[in-house]
């Protein structure tokens, strides 16, 4: 898989290693952006634009990883749903509902998705999303076909 397909295509499958490489790179970029913005070397608007620009590659990587687990990409919508539940204002509800909607359900979603994406192996054979996941070709060299 090429770098372009890794970051911008929603087709195909992606292994755990390449997901963790992307998440590490993403976290390093976020730390760099927020450090630059905090020191005044970059405007907050520019940093926010860069963060929003990272959403497409992140969603592409997550969807391809879900494909490797033989799940539809729509499962990725659970991640923004968990974020919205965590950010919601549940003060008008009873305390047990506040805890359930604001903490328990989002935490359950995040833990489940973390296990699903980062820990569990993909489907060992071809599935409805294509052949088995082949590693990303980071250096642009010709790689052998994995079948």
CSV table of C-alpha atoms in Angstrom, one decimal:
chain,number,residue,atom,x,y,z
A,1,UNK,CA,0.0,0.0,0.0
A,2,UNK,CA,1.3,3.4,-0.9
A,3,UNK,CA,1.4,6.4,1.5
A,4,UNK,CA,-1.3,8.1,-0.5
A,5,UNK,CA,-3.6,5.1,-0.2
A,6,UNK,CA,-2.7,4.8,3.5
A,7,UNK,CA,-3.7,8.4,4.3
A,8,UNK,CA,-6.5,9.2,1.8
A,9,UNK,CA,-8.2,6.1,0.6
A,10,UNK,CA,-11.1,4.3,2.4
A,11,UNK,CA,-10.7,1.1,0.3
A,12,UNK,CA,-8.8,-1.9,1.4
A,13,UNK,CA,-7.5,-3.2,4.7
A,14,UNK,CA,-4.9,-2.1,7.2
A,15,UNK,CA,-3.0,-4.1,9.8
A,16,UNK,CA,-2.5,-3.2,13.5
A,17,UNK,CA,1.2,-2.1,13.0
A,18,UNK,CA,0.3,0.6,10.5
A,19,UNK,CA,-2.6,1.8,12.6
A,20,UNK,CA,-0.2,2.3,15.6
A,21,UNK,CA,2.3,4.0,13.4
A,22,UNK,CA,-0.4,6.5,12.3
A,23,UNK,CA,-1.6,7.0,15.8
A,24,UNK,CA,1.9,7.7,17.1
A,25,UNK,CA,2.5,10.1,14.2
A,26,UNK,CA,-0.9,11.8,14.8
A,27,UNK,CA,-0.1,12.2,18.5
A,28,UNK,CA,3.3,13.7,17.8
A,29,UNK,CA,1.8,16.2,15.3
A,30,UNK,CA,-0.9,17.2,17.8
A,31,UNK,CA,1.7,17.8,20.5
A,32,UNK,CA,3.9,19.8,18.1
A,33,UNK,CA,0.9,21.9,16.9
A,34,UNK,CA,-0.3,22.7,20.4
A,35,UNK,CA,3.2,23.5,21.6
A,36,UNK,CA,3.8,25.9,18.7
A,37,UNK,CA,0.4,27.5,19.3
A,38,UNK,CA,1.1,27.8,23.1
A,39,UNK,CA,4.4,29.5,22.6
A,40,UNK,CA,2.9,32.0,20.1
A,41,UNK,CA,4.9,30.7,17.1
A,42,UNK,CA,1.7,29.7,15.3
A,43,UNK,CA,-1.7,31.2,15.6
A,44,UNK,CA,-4.4,29.2,17.2
A,45,UNK,CA,-6.5,29.3,14.0
A,46,UNK,CA,-3.7,27.8,12.0
A,47,UNK,CA,-3.2,25.0,14.6
A,48,UNK,CA,-7.0,24.3,14.6
A,49,UNK,CA,-6.9,24.2,10.8
A,50,UNK,CA,-4.1,21.7,10.9
A,51,UNK,CA,-6.0,19.5,13.4
A,52,UNK,CA,-9.1,19.5,11.2
A,53,UNK,CA,-6.9,18.6,8.2
A,54,UNK,CA,-5.8,15.5,10.1
A,55,UNK,CA,-9.3,14.2,10.3
A,56,UNK,CA,-9.5,12.8,6.8
A,57,UNK,CA,-6.3,10.7,7.0
A,58,UNK,CA,-7.3,9.6,10.5
A,59,UNK,CA,-10.7,8.5,9.4
A,60,UNK,CA,-9.2,6.7,6.4
A,61,UNK,CA,-6.8,4.7,8.6
A,62,UNK,CA,-9.5,3.8,11.1
A,63,UNK,CA,-12.0,2.7,8.4
A,64,UNK,CA,-9.3,0.5,6.7
A,65,UNK,CA,-8.5,-1.0,10.1
A,66,UNK,CA,-12.2,-1.8,10.6
A,67,UNK,CA,-12.3,-3.4,7.2
A,68,UNK,CA,-9.4,-5.6,8.3
A,69,UNK,CA,-11.7,-6.7,11.2
A,70,UNK,CA,-14.5,-7.4,8.6
A,71,UNK,CA,-16.6,-4.5,9.9
A,72,UNK,CA,-18.1,-1.7,7.9
A,73,UNK,CA,-16.6,1.8,8.1
A,74,UNK,CA,-19.7,3.1,9.7
A,75,UNK,CA,-18.5,1.7,13.0
A,76,UNK,CA,-16.0,4.5,13.0
A,77,UNK,CA,-18.9,6.9,13.7
A,78,UNK,CA,-19.0,5.5,17.3
A,79,UNK,CA,-15.8,7.6,18.0
A,80,UNK,CA,-17.3,11.0,17.4
A,81,UNK,CA,-20.5,9.8,19.2
A,82,UNK,CA,-18.5,8.9,22.3
A,83,UNK,CA,-16.8,12.3,22.1
A,84,UNK,CA,-20.2,14.1,21.8
A,85,UNK,CA,-21.6,12.1,24.8
A,86,UNK,CA,-18.6,13.0,26.9
A,87,UNK,CA,-18.9,16.7,25.9
A,88,UNK,CA,-22.6,16.8,26.5
A,89,UNK,CA,-24.2,18.8,29.3
A,90,UNK,CA,-26.3,16.2,31.2
A,91,UNK,CA,-26.9,18.4,34.3
A,92,UNK,CA,-30.7,18.3,33.9
A,93,UNK,CA,-30.8,14.6,34.3
A,94,UNK,CA,-30.6,12.5,37.5
A,95,UNK,CA,-27.1,11.7,38.8
A,96,UNK,CA,-27.2,8.1,37.6
A,97,UNK,CA,-28.1,9.2,34.1
A,98,UNK,CA,-25.4,11.8,34.1
A,99,UNK,CA,-22.9,9.2,34.9
A,100,UNK,CA,-24.2,6.7,32.4
A,101,UNK,CA,-24.5,9.1,29.5
A,102,UNK,CA,-21.5,11.3,30.2
A,103,UNK,CA,-19.0,8.8,31.4
A,104,UNK,CA,-19.9,5.1,31.3
A,105,UNK,CA,-21.2,4.7,27.7
A,106,UNK,CA,-18.4,6.9,26.1
A,107,UNK,CA,-15.8,5.0,28.1
A,108,UNK,CA,-17.3,1.7,27.0
A,109,UNK,CA,-17.2,2.8,23.4
A,110,UNK,CA,-13.6,4.0,23.6
A,111,UNK,CA,-12.4,0.9,25.3
A,112,UNK,CA,-14.2,-1.4,22.8
A,113,UNK,CA,-13.0,0.5,19.8
A,114,UNK,CA,-9.4,0.6,21.2
A,115,UNK,CA,-9.5,-3.2,21.6
A,116,UNK,CA,-11.2,-3.7,18.2
A,117,UNK,CA,-8.7,-1.5,16.3
A,118,UNK,CA,-5.5,-1.8,18.1
A,119,UNK,CA,-5.4,-5.2,19.8
A,120,UNK,CA,-7.5,-7.8,17.9
A,121,UNK,CA,-6.1,-9.4,14.8
A,122,UNK,CA,-7.7,-8.9,11.4
A,123,UNK,CA,-9.5,-11.5,9.4
A,124,UNK,CA,-6.8,-14.0,8.4
A,125,UNK,CA,-8.2,-14.6,4.9
A,126,UNK,CA,-9.8,-12.5,2.2
A,127,UNK,CA,-13.0,-10.8,3.4
A,128,UNK,CA,-15.7,-8.6,1.8
A,129,UNK,CA,-13.3,-5.7,1.8
A,130,UNK,CA,-10.5,-7.3,-0.1
A,131,UNK,CA,-7.3,-9.4,0.3
A,132,UNK,CA,-5.4,-9.6,3.5
A,133,UNK,CA,-3.8,-6.4,4.7
A,134,UNK,CA,-0.4,-5.7,3.2
A,135,UNK,CA,2.0,-3.3,5.0
A,136,UNK,CA,2.4,0.3,4.0
A,137,UNK,CA,5.4,1.1,1.7
A,138,UNK,CA,6.8,4.1,3.6
A,139,UNK,CA,10.0,4.4,1.5
A,140,UNK,CA,8.5,4.0,-1.9
A,141,UNK,CA,10.5,0.9,-2.7
A,142,UNK,CA,9.1,-2.0,-4.7
A,143,UNK,CA,7.7,-4.5,-2.3
A,144,UNK,CA,6.9,-8.2,-3.0
A,145,UNK,CA,3.2,-9.2,-3.3
A,146,UNK,CA,1.8,-10.6,0.0
A,147,UNK,CA,-0.9,-13.2,-0.7
